[in-house]
Amino acid sequence: MASSSPSRFSEPNEVDDLMNSSPMGPSPRATQGPRGTIRRRDQLEDDETDPNPFARRMPPLNLRAATLNQSDLADLQNFARSKKLKREHVEDIVKFMNLPSGPLLHESYMYATQLATLEEVRRIATSQPPWAPSKDFVTNVRALCYGALLSTSARAYKGTTLTSNVSASPNKIVFERRFDLPSNIRTIPADEAKVTKVITDQMSDARSGIKKDIAASVNHKPPKANAKPTKPNLDDADQHMGLKQLAENIGRHLGSRFELTAGFCARVALLRSVYMEFHEKNFWDKLEDKIEEYHFKARRKLEESGKALTADKIAAKVSKAFKGLVVQDRKTHGDTESNKNDGIDDLGEGGDELQQLIDQSFVPSGAGAGAGAGAGSNEQLDGPAGDEQ
């Protein structure tokens, strides 16, 4: 049998070699019974059911019998050092071993390993840097913000309302889907504030990005700061970007799984029509006002006709008005002939899973899921928004 010399511990992974080489190795320990008989450790397990197991045992082993010899002690100290334990840990192990009822050699090795593990966990915990939003997290939030601003269900574009809906308050999408957020993010105010800041910043960037895309679609260059404002014009309207092309261009912000829908195209048509009139400032306020105007007129027409004022009927009226915007955009921007065959009328509704989740997260109370939708209805067109405008 190989000797248990200190040189055996040059590598920390040779624990098994140590246990097999030690004269006190893996064989179960024996102890004397009260009449001098030898009882193995596994036989002592029967004592657990004995009503008075100590009555048949000898007094505890004395200190000299429980301690290891100097060779084993040196081996253990080398093993502890190979685990990179601190000096106080090595001393702690020695003290622990020298207790009258202390563990045996291989049990001491287990204790040393546990201490090493605890020390590593403590080191990792104290060296963790403060949590910061990852690049992937910011990318996901950016897609959420664009999705909220372009949602066919959106009616409020500024202030806290839409920001709450981006995170799907009260079941906030960001915290519900989690992405790569820490599990305890809601219990650390500083980290939760970082998430809120990411949403706020990305919402602001998304608003700016959408306006820039619309401006580029009509060959309009917004003036620089303090410069005289310029107006987009229709002199080169045939050179403008067609509606479907513009919708696909804006949709790139929503990720590779984005699905173009008729309602999305109608919403983009609304955005461009408002931009042509209110491009300088208050664009998002005017957009919000325009949507509310459609809903107000839809309710009024239903009331005047004596029909039931239901969410679905209001949604149908608003959808018809939005379809009129699609027709008007085709006539105004881009190549008229090409626009006739752009395929928007053949597009479906619904969109990808994430966009549906966003749409459903903030459908206003009292309005159907299609309240802000667009060209998905099969109703007969009645001109460029007809008397709904």
Short mmCIF file of C-alpha atoms in Angstrom, two decimals, residues 209-370:
data_model
loop_
_atom_site.label_atom_id
_atom_site.label_comp_id
_atom_site.label_asym_id
_atom_site.label_seq_id
_atom_site.Cartn_x
_atom_site.Cartn_y
_atom_site.Cartn_z
CA GLY A 209 -36.40 57.24 -34.69
CA ILE A 210 -39.96 56.93 -35.99
CA LYS A 211 -40.14 60.63 -36.84
CA LYS A 212 -36.82 60.41 -38.69
CA ASP A 213 -38.03 57.42 -40.72
CA ILE A 214 -41.21 59.25 -41.70
CA ALA A 215 -39.27 62.41 -42.58
CA ALA A 216 -36.93 60.40 -44.80
CA SER A 217 -39.89 58.77 -46.54
CA VAL A 218 -41.06 62.18 -47.85
CA ASN A 219 -37.57 63.55 -48.51
CA HIS A 220 -37.88 66.02 -45.67
CA LYS A 221 -34.84 67.08 -43.71
CA PRO A 222 -35.80 68.49 -40.34
CA PRO A 223 -33.94 71.75 -39.62
CA LYS A 224 -31.08 71.84 -37.19
CA ALA A 225 -31.39 73.60 -33.87
CA ASN A 226 -32.28 77.31 -34.10
CA ALA A 227 -32.62 77.06 -37.89
CA LYS A 228 -35.70 78.20 -39.77
CA PRO A 229 -38.17 75.32 -40.00
CA THR A 230 -38.93 73.79 -43.35
CA LYS A 231 -42.11 72.11 -44.46
CA PRO A 232 -42.40 68.76 -46.20
CA ASN A 233 -43.99 69.25 -49.59
CA LEU A 234 -45.67 67.17 -52.24
CA ASP A 235 -43.80 68.58 -55.24
CA ASP A 236 -41.82 65.36 -55.48
CA ALA A 237 -44.52 63.09 -54.06
CA ASP A 238 -43.89 60.50 -56.75
CA GLN A 239 -40.39 60.14 -55.32
CA HIS A 240 -41.70 59.48 -51.84
CA MET A 241 -41.51 56.06 -50.28
CA GLY A 242 -44.60 53.91 -50.82
CA LEU A 243 -46.67 53.00 -47.77
CA LYS A 244 -45.73 49.33 -47.68
CA GLN A 245 -42.05 50.13 -48.11
CA LEU A 246 -42.25 52.70 -45.31
CA ALA A 247 -44.05 50.23 -43.04
CA GLU A 248 -41.38 47.60 -43.68
CA ASN A 249 -38.64 50.15 -43.05
CA ILE A 250 -40.10 51.18 -39.69
CA GLY A 251 -40.81 47.55 -38.85
CA ARG A 252 -37.09 46.76 -38.89
CA HIS A 253 -36.92 48.19 -35.36
CA LEU A 254 -39.16 45.40 -34.09
CA GLY A 255 -36.76 42.53 -34.66
CA SER A 256 -36.32 39.74 -37.16
CA ARG A 257 -39.65 38.08 -36.28
CA PHE A 258 -41.71 41.15 -37.14
CA GLU A 259 -44.74 40.35 -39.28
CA LEU A 260 -46.22 43.10 -41.44
CA THR A 261 -49.99 43.41 -41.06
CA ALA A 262 -52.70 45.51 -42.67
CA GLY A 263 -53.37 47.24 -39.35
CA PHE A 264 -49.70 48.14 -38.97
CA CYS A 265 -49.68 49.72 -42.44
CA ALA A 266 -52.79 51.71 -41.53
CA ARG A 267 -51.10 52.97 -38.37
CA VAL A 268 -48.05 54.04 -40.39
CA ALA A 269 -50.36 55.87 -42.83
CA LEU A 270 -51.81 57.75 -39.86
CA LEU A 271 -48.33 58.65 -38.63
CA ARG A 272 -47.32 60.04 -42.01
CA SER A 273 -50.54 62.04 -42.45
CA VAL A 274 -50.05 63.70 -39.05
CA TYR A 275 -46.38 64.34 -39.79
CA MET A 276 -47.20 66.19 -43.01
CA GLU A 277 -49.28 68.63 -40.98
CA PHE A 278 -47.53 68.73 -37.60
CA HIS A 279 -43.87 67.99 -38.27
CA GLU A 280 -42.29 70.84 -36.31
CA LYS A 281 -43.44 70.12 -32.77
CA ASN A 282 -46.19 68.45 -30.79
CA PHE A 283 -46.22 65.60 -33.30
CA TRP A 284 -47.08 62.92 -30.73
CA ASP A 285 -49.66 65.13 -29.03
CA LYS A 286 -51.37 65.79 -32.36
CA LEU A 287 -51.27 62.09 -33.20
CA GLU A 288 -52.96 61.30 -29.92
CA ASP A 289 -55.58 64.00 -30.57
CA LYS A 290 -56.26 62.61 -34.05
CA ILE A 291 -56.89 59.10 -32.73
CA GLU A 292 -59.22 60.42 -30.05
CA GLU A 293 -61.05 62.37 -32.75
CA TYR A 294 -61.67 59.16 -34.69
CA HIS A 295 -63.05 57.45 -31.60
CA PHE A 296 -65.23 60.42 -30.68
CA LYS A 297 -66.75 60.60 -34.17
CA ALA A 298 -67.30 56.85 -34.21
CA ARG A 299 -69.23 57.00 -30.94
CA ARG A 300 -71.23 60.02 -32.12
CA LYS A 301 -72.26 58.33 -35.39
CA LEU A 302 -73.40 55.25 -33.51
CA GLU A 303 -75.42 57.35 -31.10
CA GLU A 304 -77.03 59.30 -33.96
CA SER A 305 -77.96 56.08 -35.75
CA GLY A 306 -79.53 54.65 -32.63
CA LYS A 307 -77.23 51.61 -32.72
CA ALA A 308 -75.83 50.03 -29.59
CA LEU A 309 -72.68 51.76 -28.42
CA THR A 310 -70.47 48.67 -28.09
CA ALA A 311 -66.70 48.38 -28.17
CA ASP A 312 -66.80 46.21 -31.28
CA LYS A 313 -68.98 48.68 -33.20
CA ILE A 314 -66.71 51.58 -32.23
CA ALA A 315 -63.71 49.54 -33.35
CA ALA A 316 -65.36 48.82 -36.70
CA LYS A 317 -66.01 52.53 -37.31
CA VAL A 318 -62.44 53.49 -36.40
CA SER A 319 -61.11 50.68 -38.59
CA LYS A 320 -63.06 52.05 -41.55
CA ALA A 321 -61.55 55.50 -41.01
CA PHE A 322 -58.06 54.02 -40.83
CA LYS A 323 -58.63 52.13 -44.06
CA GLY A 324 -59.44 55.46 -45.63
CA LEU A 325 -56.00 56.68 -44.56
CA VAL A 326 -54.40 53.78 -46.44
CA VAL A 327 -56.26 54.75 -49.60
CA GLN A 328 -55.28 58.40 -49.19
CA ASP A 329 -51.61 57.58 -48.60
CA ARG A 330 -51.46 55.45 -51.74
CA LYS A 331 -52.82 58.36 -53.77
CA THR A 332 -50.45 60.89 -52.21
CA HIS A 333 -47.05 59.28 -51.75
CA GLY A 334 -44.92 57.18 -54.07
CA ASP A 335 -45.69 55.74 -57.46
CA THR A 336 -49.47 55.56 -57.83
CA GLU A 337 -49.47 52.57 -60.16
CA SER A 338 -47.11 50.58 -57.97
CA ASN A 339 -49.17 51.40 -54.91
CA LYS A 340 -52.24 49.79 -56.45
CA ASN A 341 -50.51 46.42 -56.30
CA ASP A 342 -48.62 46.84 -53.02
CA GLY A 343 -50.40 43.85 -51.46
CA ILE A 344 -51.45 45.62 -48.26
CA ASP A 345 -55.08 44.58 -48.72
CA ASP A 346 -54.00 40.93 -48.74
CA LEU A 347 -52.08 41.13 -45.48
CA GLY A 348 -53.47 39.45 -42.41
CA GLU A 349 -53.91 40.76 -38.89
CA GLY A 350 -52.45 39.77 -35.57
CA GLY A 351 -48.71 40.04 -36.13
CA ASP A 352 -46.00 38.13 -34.32
CA GLU A 353 -46.33 36.86 -30.76
CA LEU A 354 -44.50 39.75 -29.10
CA GLN A 355 -46.47 42.38 -31.00
CA GLN A 356 -49.72 40.68 -30.01
CA LEU A 357 -48.58 40.71 -26.39
CA ILE A 358 -47.87 44.44 -26.64
CA ASP A 359 -51.19 45.16 -28.36
CA GLN A 360 -53.17 43.25 -25.75
CA SER A 361 -51.30 44.82 -22.84
CA PHE A 362 -52.94 48.19 -23.20
CA VAL A 363 -56.21 47.92 -25.09
CA PRO A 364 -58.14 50.82 -23.51
CA SER A 365 -61.13 49.95 -21.39
CA GLY A 366 -64.32 50.36 -23.33
CA ALA A 367 -62.64 49.63 -26.66
CA GLY A 368 -62.27 46.38 -28.50
CA ALA A 369 -58.99 44.81 -29.49
CA GLY A 370 -59.32 46.40 -32.88
#
